[in-house]
């Protein structure tokens, strides 16, 4: 669910239970002491990424984290039927206050 | 589909056909000569708002508009069963270059 590299704590949002992701973000800030966590999602999971961010910053880590940046983008690729499709992406950067 | 006030051209994204909204944004920039258009959505329509923004800025108005700002927020309210629920919102601001 959560992936980490040297300079970035990231949570990729998919179809697992909602609270898994909220807990993932909270744990990165608390037990892993991250200064910044990036919530990422693609396509229909973008709405969920926003929900997870909102619940995290307004309920679980109220007054402890803030929105630093929101980036949206999209990628075009060829699907199995050979048709060009576009999928949108979002990256929401949360910062420890 | 689209609502306008004096200082803001806004498109509210819902369940109408996808291209209605894309056309709505494009028309505000072209026939209505808007300098700025705000794409707004709530809950599950947030993903669609991002898709609409991406298709508009990367295909229909490529190199003519740019992303100026993305805001996310949420509101808590009581539903019909008397339960507290939270709904997320997004506002994506597009700017004529």
PDB file of C-alpha atoms in Angstrom:
ATOM      1  CA  UNK A   1       0.000   0.000   0.000  1.00  0.00           C
ATOM      2  CA  UNK A   2       2.680   2.481   0.947  1.00  0.00           C
ATOM      3  CA  UNK A   3       5.996   2.847  -0.771  1.00  0.00           C
ATOM      4  CA  UNK A   4       8.964   4.773   0.462  1.00  0.00           C
ATOM      5  CA  UNK A   5      12.138   5.966  -1.100  1.00  0.00           C
ATOM      6  CA  UNK A   6      14.929   8.118   0.252  1.00  0.00           C
ATOM      7  CA  UNK A   7      13.396  11.525  -0.186  1.00  0.00           C
ATOM      8  CA  UNK A   8       9.704  10.835  -0.414  1.00  0.00           C
ATOM      9  CA  UNK A   9       7.016   9.065   1.584  1.00  0.00           C
ATOM     10  CA  UNK A  10       4.264   8.040  -0.791  1.00  0.00           C
ATOM     11  CA  UNK A  11       0.849   6.421  -0.432  1.00  0.00           C
ATOM     12  CA  UNK A  12      -0.692   5.030  -3.636  1.00  0.00           C
ATOM     13  CA  UNK A  13      -4.473   4.999  -3.435  1.00  0.00           C
ATOM     14  CA  UNK A  14      -6.364   2.033  -4.924  1.00  0.00           C
ATOM     15  CA  UNK A  15      -9.309  -0.186  -4.055  1.00  0.00           C
ATOM     16  CA  UNK A  16      -8.306  -1.338  -0.555  1.00  0.00           C
ATOM     17  CA  UNK A  17     -10.455  -0.283   2.415  1.00  0.00           C
ATOM     18  CA  UNK A  18     -10.534   3.486   2.885  1.00  0.00           C
ATOM     19  CA  UNK A  19      -9.044   3.474   6.373  1.00  0.00           C
ATOM     20  CA  UNK A  20      -5.986   1.489   5.237  1.00  0.00           C
ATOM     21  CA  UNK A  21      -4.824   4.548   3.341  1.00  0.00           C
ATOM     22  CA  UNK A  22      -5.669   7.023   6.074  1.00  0.00           C
ATOM     23  CA  UNK A  23      -3.738   4.890   8.545  1.00  0.00           C
ATOM     24  CA  UNK A  24      -0.896   4.654   6.038  1.00  0.00           C
ATOM     25  CA  UNK A  25      -0.581   8.428   5.809  1.00  0.00           C
ATOM     26  CA  UNK A  26      -0.935   8.939   9.574  1.00  0.00           C
ATOM     27  CA  UNK A  27       1.702   6.288  10.325  1.00  0.00           C
ATOM     28  CA  UNK A  28       4.212   7.855   7.959  1.00  0.00           C
ATOM     29  CA  UNK A  29       3.899  11.137   9.826  1.00  0.00           C
ATOM     30  CA  UNK A  30       3.863   9.602  13.306  1.00  0.00           C
ATOM     31  CA  UNK A  31       5.839   6.352  13.612  1.00  0.00           C
ATOM     32  CA  UNK A  32       8.063   7.037  10.588  1.00  0.00           C
ATOM     33  CA  UNK A  33       8.451  10.723  11.377  1.00  0.00           C
ATOM     34  CA  UNK A  34       8.045  11.842   7.747  1.00  0.00           C
ATOM     35  CA  UNK A  35       8.168  15.592   7.098  1.00  0.00           C
ATOM     36  CA  UNK A  36       6.215  15.209   3.894  1.00  0.00           C
ATOM     37  CA  UNK A  37       3.827  12.551   2.556  1.00  0.00           C
ATOM     38  CA  UNK A  38       2.596  12.383  -1.049  1.00  0.00           C
ATOM     39  CA  UNK A  39      -0.850  10.858  -1.710  1.00  0.00           C
ATOM     40  CA  UNK A  40      -0.985   9.621  -5.313  1.00  0.00           C
ATOM     41  CA  UNK A  41      -3.840   8.223  -7.405  1.00  0.00           C
ATOM     42  CA  UNK A  42      -4.903   7.587 -10.990  1.00  0.00           C
ATOM     43  CA  UNK A  43      -8.283   7.654 -12.784  1.00  0.00           C
ATOM     44  CA  UNK A  44     -11.346   6.971 -10.676  1.00  0.00           C
ATOM     45  CA  UNK A  45      -9.241   6.732  -7.504  1.00  0.00           C
ATOM     46  CA  UNK A  46      -8.520  10.475  -7.621  1.00  0.00           C
ATOM     47  CA  UNK A  47     -11.717  11.268  -5.682  1.00  0.00           C
ATOM     48  CA  UNK A  48     -10.669   8.779  -2.994  1.00  0.00           C
ATOM     49  CA  UNK A  49      -7.236  10.355  -2.727  1.00  0.00           C
ATOM     50  CA  UNK A  50      -8.891  13.702  -1.992  1.00  0.00           C
ATOM     51  CA  UNK A  51     -11.218  12.077   0.598  1.00  0.00           C
ATOM     52  CA  UNK A  52      -8.256  10.379   2.293  1.00  0.00           C
ATOM     53  CA  UNK A  53      -6.313  13.633   2.380  1.00  0.00           C
ATOM     54  CA  UNK A  54      -9.257  15.533   3.851  1.00  0.00           C
ATOM     55  CA  UNK A  55      -9.993  12.969   6.572  1.00  0.00           C
ATOM     56  CA  UNK A  56      -6.306  12.832   7.468  1.00  0.00           C
ATOM     57  CA  UNK A  57      -5.702  16.548   7.715  1.00  0.00           C
ATOM     58  CA  UNK A  58      -9.054  17.554   9.221  1.00  0.00           C
ATOM     59  CA  UNK A  59      -9.676  14.703  11.652  1.00  0.00           C
ATOM     60  CA  UNK A  60      -6.679  12.512  12.418  1.00  0.00           C
ATOM     61  CA  UNK A  61      -3.855  15.022  12.168  1.00  0.00           C
ATOM     62  CA  UNK A  62      -5.799  18.219  12.652  1.00  0.00           C
ATOM     63  CA  UNK A  63      -3.483  21.241  13.092  1.00  0.00           C
ATOM     64  CA  UNK A  64      -0.440  18.968  12.617  1.00  0.00           C
ATOM     65  CA  UNK A  65      -0.264  18.746   8.824  1.00  0.00           C
ATOM     66  CA  UNK A  66      -1.053  21.151   6.007  1.00  0.00           C
ATOM     67  CA  UNK A  67      -1.565  20.991   2.260  1.00  0.00           C
ATOM     68  CA  UNK A  68       1.654  21.959   0.542  1.00  0.00           C
ATOM     69  CA  UNK A  69       0.929  21.251  -3.110  1.00  0.00           C
ATOM     70  CA  UNK A  70      -1.564  19.581  -5.449  1.00  0.00           C
ATOM     71  CA  UNK A  71      -0.451  18.462  -8.896  1.00  0.00           C
ATOM     72  CA  UNK A  72      -2.618  16.984 -11.627  1.00  0.00           C
ATOM     73  CA  UNK A  73      -1.476  15.498 -14.894  1.00  0.00           C
ATOM     74  CA  UNK A  74      -2.434  12.837 -17.432  1.00  0.00           C
ATOM     75  CA  UNK A  75      -0.802  10.163 -19.554  1.00  0.00           C
ATOM     76  CA  UNK A  76      -1.927   8.890 -22.924  1.00  0.00           C
ATOM     77  CA  UNK A  77      -1.362   5.262 -23.799  1.00  0.00           C
ATOM     78  CA  UNK A  78      -2.694   2.498 -26.042  1.00  0.00           C
ATOM     79  CA  UNK A  79      -5.136   0.062 -24.457  1.00  0.00           C
ATOM     80  CA  UNK A  80      -5.577  -3.638 -25.267  1.00  0.00           C
ATOM     81  CA  UNK A  81      -7.914  -2.820 -28.172  1.00  0.00           C
ATOM     82  CA  UNK A  82      -5.292  -0.535 -29.717  1.00  0.00           C
ATOM     83  CA  UNK A  83      -7.222   2.605 -28.819  1.00  0.00           C
ATOM     84  CA  UNK A  84      -5.563   5.749 -27.451  1.00  0.00           C
ATOM     85  CA  UNK A  85      -6.800   6.425 -23.917  1.00  0.00           C
ATOM     86  CA  UNK A  86      -5.916   9.120 -21.426  1.00  0.00           C
ATOM     87  CA  UNK A  87      -5.690   8.559 -17.688  1.00  0.00           C
ATOM     88  CA  UNK A  88      -5.506  11.420 -15.204  1.00  0.00           C
ATOM     89  CA  UNK A  89      -3.254  11.455 -12.157  1.00  0.00           C
ATOM     90  CA  UNK A  90      -3.076  13.443  -8.935  1.00  0.00           C
ATOM     91  CA  UNK A  91      -0.336  14.010  -6.375  1.00  0.00           C
ATOM     92  CA  UNK A  92      -1.262  15.685  -3.119  1.00  0.00           C
ATOM     93  CA  UNK A  93       1.643  16.784  -0.942  1.00  0.00           C
ATOM     94  CA  UNK A  94       1.021  16.984   2.814  1.00  0.00           C
ATOM     95  CA  UNK A  95       3.509  18.685   5.091  1.00  0.00           C
ATOM     96  CA  UNK A  96       4.139  18.454   8.815  1.00  0.00           C
ATOM     97  CA  UNK A  97       3.552  21.874  10.360  1.00  0.00           C
TER      98      UNK A  97
ATOM     99  CA  UNK B   1     -24.359  23.004 -16.600  1.00  0.00           C
ATOM    100  CA  UNK B   2     -22.329  26.165 -16.491  1.00  0.00           C
ATOM    101  CA  UNK B   3     -22.943  29.062 -14.162  1.00  0.00           C
ATOM    102  CA  UNK B   4     -21.439  32.497 -14.432  1.00  0.00           C
ATOM    103  CA  UNK B   5     -21.204  35.460 -12.145  1.00  0.00           C
ATOM    104  CA  UNK B   6     -19.496  38.793 -12.580  1.00  0.00           C
ATOM    105  CA  UNK B   7     -15.978  37.826 -11.689  1.00  0.00           C
ATOM    106  CA  UNK B   8     -15.907  34.100 -12.216  1.00  0.00           C
ATOM    107  CA  UNK B   9     -16.711  31.635 -14.968  1.00  0.00           C
ATOM    108  CA  UNK B  10     -17.538  28.325 -13.358  1.00  0.00           C
ATOM    109  CA  UNK B  11     -18.365  24.832 -14.609  1.00  0.00           C
ATOM    110  CA  UNK B  12     -19.936  22.469 -12.044  1.00  0.00           C
ATOM    111  CA  UNK B  13     -19.179  18.854 -12.906  1.00  0.00           C
ATOM    112  CA  UNK B  14     -21.901  16.246 -12.397  1.00  0.00           C
ATOM    113  CA  UNK B  15     -23.311  13.214 -14.179  1.00  0.00           C
ATOM    114  CA  UNK B  16     -24.039  14.706 -17.604  1.00  0.00           C
ATOM    115  CA  UNK B  17     -22.079  13.409 -20.617  1.00  0.00           C
ATOM    116  CA  UNK B  18     -18.362  14.057 -20.325  1.00  0.00           C
ATOM    117  CA  UNK B  19     -18.071  16.200 -23.445  1.00  0.00           C
ATOM    118  CA  UNK B  20     -20.783  18.589 -22.231  1.00  0.00           C
ATOM    119  CA  UNK B  21     -18.397  19.826 -19.571  1.00  0.00           C
ATOM    120  CA  UNK B  22     -15.369  19.970 -21.854  1.00  0.00           C
ATOM    121  CA  UNK B  23     -17.398  21.987 -24.358  1.00  0.00           C
ATOM    122  CA  UNK B  24     -18.613  24.182 -21.507  1.00  0.00           C
ATOM    123  CA  UNK B  25     -15.071  25.067 -20.455  1.00  0.00           C
ATOM    124  CA  UNK B  26     -13.872  25.572 -24.042  1.00  0.00           C
ATOM    125  CA  UNK B  27     -16.842  27.833 -24.853  1.00  0.00           C
ATOM    126  CA  UNK B  28     -16.235  30.034 -21.833  1.00  0.00           C
ATOM    127  CA  UNK B  29     -12.684  30.657 -23.018  1.00  0.00           C
ATOM    128  CA  UNK B  30     -13.568  31.069 -26.683  1.00  0.00           C
ATOM    129  CA  UNK B  31     -17.041  32.510 -27.323  1.00  0.00           C
ATOM    130  CA  UNK B  32     -17.339  34.156 -23.891  1.00  0.00           C
ATOM    131  CA  UNK B  33     -13.725  35.287 -23.830  1.00  0.00           C
ATOM    132  CA  UNK B  34     -13.186  34.348 -20.171  1.00  0.00           C
ATOM    133  CA  UNK B  35      -9.707  34.936 -18.755  1.00  0.00           C
ATOM    134  CA  UNK B  36     -10.219  32.335 -16.084  1.00  0.00           C
ATOM    135  CA  UNK B  37     -12.531  29.326 -15.730  1.00  0.00           C
ATOM    136  CA  UNK B  38     -13.060  27.365 -12.507  1.00  0.00           C
ATOM    137  CA  UNK B  39     -13.952  23.667 -12.765  1.00  0.00           C
ATOM    138  CA  UNK B  40     -15.734  22.597  -9.562  1.00  0.00           C
ATOM    139  CA  UNK B  41     -16.876  19.187  -8.307  1.00  0.00           C
ATOM    140  CA  UNK B  42     -17.872  17.327  -5.165  1.00  0.00           C
ATOM    141  CA  UNK B  43     -17.423  13.712  -3.988  1.00  0.00           C
ATOM    142  CA  UNK B  44     -17.119  11.077  -6.702  1.00  0.00           C
ATOM    143  CA  UNK B  45     -17.234  13.710  -9.447  1.00  0.00           C
ATOM    144  CA  UNK B  46     -13.791  14.998  -8.443  1.00  0.00           C
ATOM    145  CA  UNK B  47     -12.065  12.426 -10.691  1.00  0.00           C
ATOM    146  CA  UNK B  48     -14.218  13.592 -13.605  1.00  0.00           C
ATOM    147  CA  UNK B  49     -13.328  17.216 -12.969  1.00  0.00           C
ATOM    148  CA  UNK B  50      -9.643  16.311 -13.277  1.00  0.00           C
ATOM    149  CA  UNK B  51     -10.323  14.330 -16.491  1.00  0.00           C
ATOM    150  CA  UNK B  52     -12.262  17.259 -17.972  1.00  0.00           C
ATOM    151  CA  UNK B  53      -9.485  19.678 -17.067  1.00  0.00           C
ATOM    152  CA  UNK B  54      -6.820  17.459 -18.592  1.00  0.00           C
ATOM    153  CA  UNK B  55      -8.690  16.883 -21.857  1.00  0.00           C
ATOM    154  CA  UNK B  56      -9.406  20.605 -22.124  1.00  0.00           C
ATOM    155  CA  UNK B  57      -5.900  21.848 -21.499  1.00  0.00           C
ATOM    156  CA  UNK B  58      -4.006  19.072 -23.322  1.00  0.00           C
ATOM    157  CA  UNK B  59      -6.216  18.508 -26.356  1.00  0.00           C
ATOM    158  CA  UNK B  60      -8.800  21.192 -27.031  1.00  0.00           C
ATOM    159  CA  UNK B  61      -6.991  24.288 -25.795  1.00  0.00           C
ATOM    160  CA  UNK B  62      -3.427  23.032 -25.927  1.00  0.00           C
ATOM    161  CA  UNK B  63      -0.914  25.836 -25.325  1.00  0.00           C
ATOM    162  CA  UNK B  64      -3.797  28.301 -24.841  1.00  0.00           C
ATOM    163  CA  UNK B  65      -4.681  27.678 -21.185  1.00  0.00           C
ATOM    164  CA  UNK B  66      -2.673  26.722 -18.123  1.00  0.00           C
ATOM    165  CA  UNK B  67      -3.376  25.442 -14.630  1.00  0.00           C
ATOM    166  CA  UNK B  68      -3.374  28.362 -12.232  1.00  0.00           C
ATOM    167  CA  UNK B  69      -4.517  26.801  -8.982  1.00  0.00           C
ATOM    168  CA  UNK B  70      -6.021  23.636  -7.505  1.00  0.00           C
ATOM    169  CA  UNK B  71      -7.910  23.820  -4.220  1.00  0.00           C
ATOM    170  CA  UNK B  72      -9.353  20.920  -2.252  1.00  0.00           C
ATOM    171  CA  UNK B  73     -11.582  21.121   0.793  1.00  0.00           C
ATOM    172  CA  UNK B  74     -14.383  19.240   2.543  1.00  0.00           C
ATOM    173  CA  UNK B  75     -17.655  19.944   4.312  1.00  0.00           C
ATOM    174  CA  UNK B  76     -19.218  17.983   7.122  1.00  0.00           C
ATOM    175  CA  UNK B  77     -22.981  17.750   7.314  1.00  0.00           C
ATOM    176  CA  UNK B  78     -25.765  15.561   8.680  1.00  0.00           C
ATOM    177  CA  UNK B  79     -27.359  13.138   6.228  1.00  0.00           C
ATOM    178  CA  UNK B  80     -30.982  11.942   6.153  1.00  0.00           C
ATOM    179  CA  UNK B  81     -30.229   9.235   8.746  1.00  0.00           C
ATOM    180  CA  UNK B  82     -28.815  11.828  11.134  1.00  0.00           C
ATOM    181  CA  UNK B  83     -25.262  10.642  10.609  1.00  0.00           C
ATOM    182  CA  UNK B  84     -22.296  13.027  10.213  1.00  0.00           C
ATOM    183  CA  UNK B  85     -20.803  12.657   6.739  1.00  0.00           C
ATOM    184  CA  UNK B  86     -17.951  14.459   5.033  1.00  0.00           C
ATOM    185  CA  UNK B  87     -17.912  15.368   1.354  1.00  0.00           C
ATOM    186  CA  UNK B  88     -14.760  16.508  -0.427  1.00  0.00           C
ATOM    187  CA  UNK B  89     -14.662  19.317  -2.981  1.00  0.00           C
ATOM    188  CA  UNK B  90     -12.238  20.461  -5.654  1.00  0.00           C
ATOM    189  CA  UNK B  91     -11.806  23.725  -7.522  1.00  0.00           C
ATOM    190  CA  UNK B  92      -9.461  23.774 -10.490  1.00  0.00           C
ATOM    191  CA  UNK B  93      -8.607  27.203 -11.873  1.00  0.00           C
ATOM    192  CA  UNK B  94      -7.677  27.408 -15.551  1.00  0.00           C
ATOM    193  CA  UNK B  95      -6.138  30.546 -16.970  1.00  0.00           C
ATOM    194  CA  UNK B  96      -5.847  31.873 -20.492  1.00  0.00           C
ATOM    195  CA  UNK B  97      -2.169  32.175 -21.378  1.00  0.00           C
TER     196      UNK B  97
END
